[in-house]
Amino acid sequence: MAIAARDFRELKVDGMSRSFGSVNALKGVTLNVRRGEFVALLGPSGCGKSTALNCLAGLLTLSSGSIWLDSTPIDRLEPEQRGFGMVFQNYALFPHMSVKRNIGFGLSMQGRARADIEKKVNEALSIVRLGDQGEKLPGQLSGGQQQRVAIARAIVIEPPLVLMDEPLSNLDAKLRLEMRVEIRRIHDFIGSATIYVTHDQEEALSLADRIVVMRDGVVRQVGTPQELYARPAHADVAEFMGYRNLIRSQASKSGNMLNVRIGGADVQGTPVGTAAGGDVIAAIRPDDLKADAGGPLAVTVESAQYHGREFYCCGRAGDGSELYFCSEHKVAKGDRVRLAADSSRVLVYTEDAP
């Protein structure tokens, strides 16, 4: 029988917390992950995402809270008893063992029969498309091939859950793009759940069914890639999702919209959450703020980088604020440019929002 995930319905994390002395690295994380779901934990360094993954794996004990696999509590089980597959950033392969022996190591620890191990290892090699590399040592493989071996080792034990801790960060840009496709293909093939830690929003958007954005040990928002891209719930989530223009300002009601003062001009924006006027933060993606001859904002270009289809630019407005924008036409330092953004893409948050 081909490799497939062990049957389960749902992983339930309830109030998971972890402290290191006086430092609260995780604060009451609650999350449900269904079988077959790909969930990305996204956030900056130090936000708690790797701590959360290590708690799930059993490499760290919980300070409080619980972890359940269906109706079974697993937070007090040893890592090997949980039966999860783990893929590390640095591959963590045994350099003196062949590819086949690396992949089959977990099965050997389970006491599986040699013939069964051989069969499963060959299936795993086929899934990760390394069928002819089994007798080589890890040092004879490229970085991308070594990461495939690490993935094969994680899935060969047929885990209900695969945990991945920034597995692509050591690869070059081309390999990262290729491995994204492979990771999602393998996830769909074996039918497990995957929890994937990354600080790269593009990686999370391209891979995940749902994204969990974390900050300071707290879950700030959970949603689909489309939800998080289009409508972050908080200004700090917007910043991490690519809304590089974050402008503290004053706003006033205008029907269902808000008038916001940006760069010395009045711009209409869309209120998010409790935003209703007064002190606010306006968030705009650079690719939503476009050069437009009739636009209300005027800036002097300070830098312009060519990104293939358009120029990615930084301009200085009359009130001294920096604005990042995009232009389909060539602009150069010192040019005066007018800018505009659709009101639906100018998101306005209450400034004191948590």
XYZ file of C-alpha atoms in Angstrom:
354
model
C 0.000 0.000 0.000
C 1.297 3.484 -0.856
C 2.383 5.873 1.883
C -0.556 7.763 3.395
C -1.175 9.736 6.561
C -2.435 7.912 9.648
C -6.153 8.469 10.038
C -7.349 11.297 12.291
C -9.909 14.093 12.143
C -8.457 17.071 14.001
C -5.536 18.386 16.035
C -6.834 20.642 18.815
C -4.588 23.114 20.607
C -6.232 24.723 23.645
C -4.564 27.595 25.512
C -1.008 26.423 24.737
C 1.512 28.517 26.699
C 5.254 28.265 27.234
C 7.465 30.356 29.504
C 11.226 30.545 29.780
C 11.767 31.975 33.250
C 10.028 35.345 33.282
C 9.660 35.423 29.481
C 6.279 34.300 28.114
C 7.165 32.970 24.657
C 3.653 31.608 24.007
C 0.484 33.033 25.523
C -2.676 30.983 25.311
C -2.485 29.779 21.692
C -5.701 28.057 20.603
C -5.991 26.459 17.161
C -7.734 23.564 15.413
C -6.101 21.876 12.398
C -8.099 19.446 10.304
C -6.744 16.413 8.459
C -5.517 17.393 4.995
C -5.131 21.062 5.948
C -1.952 23.051 5.349
C -1.500 25.708 8.043
C 1.332 28.264 8.071
C 2.539 29.922 11.271
C 3.735 33.336 10.106
C 5.470 36.121 11.945
C 8.767 37.912 12.584
C 11.698 36.418 14.488
C 10.872 35.998 18.162
C 7.097 35.931 17.705
C 6.762 32.381 19.111
C 6.103 30.381 15.954
C 9.050 27.966 16.323
C 8.328 27.618 20.052
C 4.756 26.634 19.131
C 6.028 24.036 16.652
C 8.457 22.568 19.190
C 5.640 22.319 21.749
C 3.504 20.460 19.218
C 6.411 18.134 18.415
C 7.030 17.403 22.094
C 10.511 18.928 22.063
C 9.299 21.502 24.612
C 6.853 20.891 27.447
C 3.859 23.197 27.927
C 3.704 25.634 30.815
C -0.085 25.432 30.536
C -2.765 24.370 28.060
C -3.336 21.112 26.215
C -2.902 19.416 22.835
C -5.357 16.792 21.574
C -5.331 14.458 18.592
C -9.036 13.767 18.192
C -10.087 12.599 21.710
C -6.567 11.700 22.856
C -4.501 14.168 24.923
C -0.928 14.090 23.605
C 0.807 17.023 25.329
C 2.443 14.719 27.905
C 3.634 12.169 25.349
C 7.277 11.911 24.280
C 8.042 13.112 20.718
C 8.349 9.569 19.343
C 5.003 8.602 20.889
C 3.184 11.398 19.057
C 4.147 9.957 15.686
C 4.556 13.315 13.925
C 6.964 13.900 11.057
C 9.441 16.762 11.508
C 11.382 18.681 8.850
C 14.101 20.987 10.163
C 15.698 24.079 8.670
C 19.151 22.480 8.592
C 17.937 19.077 7.259
C 19.377 17.195 10.324
C 20.491 14.241 8.193
C 23.061 11.695 9.406
C 26.120 12.403 7.210
C 27.561 8.878 7.537
C 24.335 7.128 6.513
C 23.090 6.613 2.969
C 19.957 8.382 1.793
C 17.984 5.153 2.212
C 19.222 4.599 5.765
C 18.415 8.213 6.680
C 14.873 7.863 5.373
C 14.336 4.510 7.054
C 15.757 5.536 10.430
C 12.378 6.234 12.036
C 10.962 2.939 10.805
C 13.997 1.109 12.224
C 13.405 2.749 15.602
C 9.829 1.440 15.425
C 11.186 -2.091 15.004
C 9.637 -2.580 11.580
C 10.652 -5.603 9.483
C 13.517 -5.064 7.051
C 11.382 -5.901 3.998
C 8.706 -3.427 5.130
C 11.329 -0.722 5.683
C 12.812 -1.287 2.230
C 9.378 -1.075 0.611
C 8.367 2.112 2.442
C 11.725 3.800 1.828
C 11.470 3.107 -1.899
C 7.937 4.515 -1.941
C 9.113 7.644 -0.114
C 12.026 8.085 -2.534
C 9.566 7.874 -5.419
C 7.238 10.458 -3.848
C 10.085 12.989 -3.441
C 11.487 12.095 -6.887
C 14.856 10.801 -5.706
C 14.456 7.194 -6.804
C 18.017 6.916 -8.157
C 19.769 8.634 -5.222
C 19.160 6.098 -2.454
C 22.729 4.802 -2.095
C 24.401 8.219 -1.964
C 25.488 10.039 1.185
C 23.770 13.355 2.025
C 26.991 15.263 1.315
C 26.840 14.097 -2.295
C 23.461 15.784 -2.837
C 22.477 19.387 -3.516
C 20.686 21.433 -0.853
C 17.340 20.896 -2.549
C 17.919 17.145 -2.752
C 18.898 17.002 0.916
C 15.684 18.780 1.838
C 13.733 16.196 -0.194
C 15.459 13.460 1.806
C 14.427 15.207 5.028
C 10.831 15.360 3.777
C 10.921 11.691 2.761
C 12.157 10.776 6.255
C 9.258 12.741 7.775
C 6.523 11.172 5.646
C 7.764 7.553 5.534
C 6.429 6.917 9.053
C 2.960 7.849 7.717
C 2.358 10.588 10.287
C -0.993 12.259 10.916
C 0.842 15.592 11.064
C 4.010 16.913 9.409
C 5.755 19.809 11.184
C 8.083 21.992 9.096
C 10.356 24.631 10.636
C 11.445 27.136 7.947
C 12.571 24.269 5.672
C 13.450 26.454 2.686
C 15.459 29.237 4.326
C 18.829 27.681 3.433
C 18.014 27.339 -0.279
C 18.577 29.863 -3.064
C 15.645 31.750 -4.588
C 15.150 29.374 -7.545
C 15.214 26.267 -5.369
C 12.823 27.824 -2.874
C 10.253 28.344 -5.617
C 10.704 24.772 -6.873
C 10.489 23.272 -3.384
C 7.303 25.202 -2.571
C 5.590 23.366 -5.394
C 7.045 20.035 -4.250
C 6.059 20.511 -0.609
C 2.459 21.278 -1.521
C 2.358 18.359 -3.993
C 3.669 15.925 -1.358
C 1.242 17.290 1.256
C -1.714 16.729 -1.080
C -0.458 13.264 -2.070
C -0.126 11.766 1.417
C -3.194 13.489 2.905
C -1.641 14.497 6.228
C -2.025 17.834 7.945
C 0.990 20.136 7.692
C 1.991 22.941 10.064
C 4.640 25.081 8.441
C 6.673 27.799 10.180
C 7.900 30.721 8.070
C 8.704 34.422 8.294
C 8.140 34.794 4.530
C 4.622 36.084 3.747
C 4.914 35.084 0.076
C 5.736 31.512 1.110
C 2.751 31.399 3.449
C 0.383 32.887 0.868
C 1.441 30.424 -1.841
C 1.398 27.257 0.290
C -1.194 27.475 3.029
C -4.918 26.831 3.257
C -4.929 28.984 6.400
C -2.351 31.346 7.869
C -1.837 32.007 11.576
C -0.139 35.376 12.117
C 1.725 35.595 15.437
C 3.270 38.443 17.386
C 4.876 38.403 20.839
C 3.626 34.870 21.523
C 0.007 35.697 20.675
C -2.129 34.713 17.687
C -3.123 37.999 16.030
C -5.246 36.634 13.171
C -6.181 33.343 11.538
C -7.567 33.289 8.003
C -7.208 32.154 4.435
C -4.432 33.691 2.355
C -7.054 35.735 0.507
C -8.533 37.095 3.758
C -5.172 38.067 5.210
C -3.933 39.615 1.981
C -7.037 41.714 1.407
C -8.235 42.515 4.936
C -5.754 42.213 7.812
C -7.573 42.622 11.116
C -4.917 44.793 12.791
C -2.354 47.344 11.679
C 0.562 45.159 12.795
C -0.810 42.242 10.758
C -1.169 44.580 7.775
C 2.465 45.617 8.157
C 3.611 42.000 8.119
C 1.391 41.194 5.131
C 3.101 43.801 2.949
C 1.258 47.040 3.744
C 4.517 48.973 3.904
C 2.859 52.377 4.088
C 1.620 52.742 7.671
C 0.658 56.361 8.312
C -0.473 57.718 11.672
C -3.069 60.343 10.984
C -6.441 61.864 11.780
C -9.658 60.676 10.149
C -13.248 61.858 9.905
C -16.405 60.043 8.829
C -17.597 60.322 5.230
C -20.630 58.062 4.866
C -19.381 54.486 5.160
C -15.820 55.620 4.504
C -13.222 57.682 6.345
C -11.374 60.761 5.148
C -7.723 60.436 6.121
C -4.946 63.018 5.911
C -1.953 61.428 4.145
C 1.101 63.243 2.856
C -0.638 66.595 3.174
C -3.698 65.522 1.148
C -7.150 64.121 1.946
C -7.603 60.473 0.921
C -10.664 58.268 1.330
C -10.166 54.937 3.100
C -12.060 51.905 4.337
C -12.504 51.505 8.121
C -11.429 48.159 9.625
C -12.772 46.913 12.956
C -13.645 49.742 15.320
C -12.050 52.567 13.304
C -14.530 55.462 13.209
C -12.402 58.601 13.158
C -9.927 60.423 15.340
C -6.430 58.969 15.756
C -5.918 56.244 13.170
C -3.323 54.287 11.214
C -3.824 54.128 7.450
C -2.274 51.109 5.683
C -1.575 50.940 1.934
C 0.377 48.394 -0.071
C 2.995 49.906 -2.403
C 1.394 48.078 -5.341
C -1.958 49.695 -4.470
C -0.500 53.212 -4.442
C 0.052 54.049 -8.109
C 1.480 56.911 -10.082
C -1.557 58.786 -11.423
C -1.482 62.252 -12.993
C -4.807 63.108 -11.367
C -3.970 61.656 -7.935
C -4.381 63.695 -4.728
C -0.921 62.892 -3.319
C 2.226 64.647 -4.532
C 5.703 63.237 -3.802
C 9.291 63.774 -4.875
C 10.930 60.505 -5.915
C 13.867 59.532 -3.698
C 14.561 56.081 -5.172
C 13.216 53.859 -7.940
C 14.001 50.180 -8.531
C 13.035 48.354 -11.701
C 11.183 45.108 -10.883
C 10.425 43.873 -14.382
C 6.890 45.058 -15.079
C 7.025 48.230 -13.028
C 9.168 50.450 -10.872
C 9.093 50.130 -7.089
C 9.632 53.594 -5.666
C 10.003 55.648 -2.515
C 8.812 59.268 -2.504
C 8.806 62.115 0.008
C 5.533 63.997 0.486
C 5.243 67.683 1.296
C 4.703 66.997 5.005
C 7.942 64.991 5.126
C 6.384 61.515 5.204
C 7.794 58.639 3.137
C 5.445 56.818 0.769
C 6.233 53.625 -1.131
C 4.476 53.266 -4.480
C 4.634 51.599 -7.889
C 4.799 53.086 -11.383
C 4.367 51.365 -14.725
C 6.452 54.124 -16.329
C 10.062 54.934 -15.629
C 10.645 57.505 -12.899
C 13.928 58.800 -11.529
C 15.207 60.444 -8.377
C 14.004 64.038 -8.132
C 10.889 63.562 -10.293
C 7.615 65.000 -8.989
C 4.881 62.375 -9.141
C 1.213 62.379 -8.170
C -0.229 59.249 -6.559
C -3.658 57.690 -6.054
C -5.112 54.590 -4.387
C -8.570 53.074 -4.556
C -10.430 53.738 -1.294
C -11.061 49.998 -0.845
C -7.291 49.457 -0.715
C -6.628 52.166 1.889
C -7.341 50.379 5.174
C -7.874 52.487 8.286
C -7.322 51.134 11.801
C -7.870 52.620 15.243
C -4.433 53.735 16.404
C -4.694 52.227 19.865
C -5.915 48.851 18.538
C -4.139 45.966 20.373
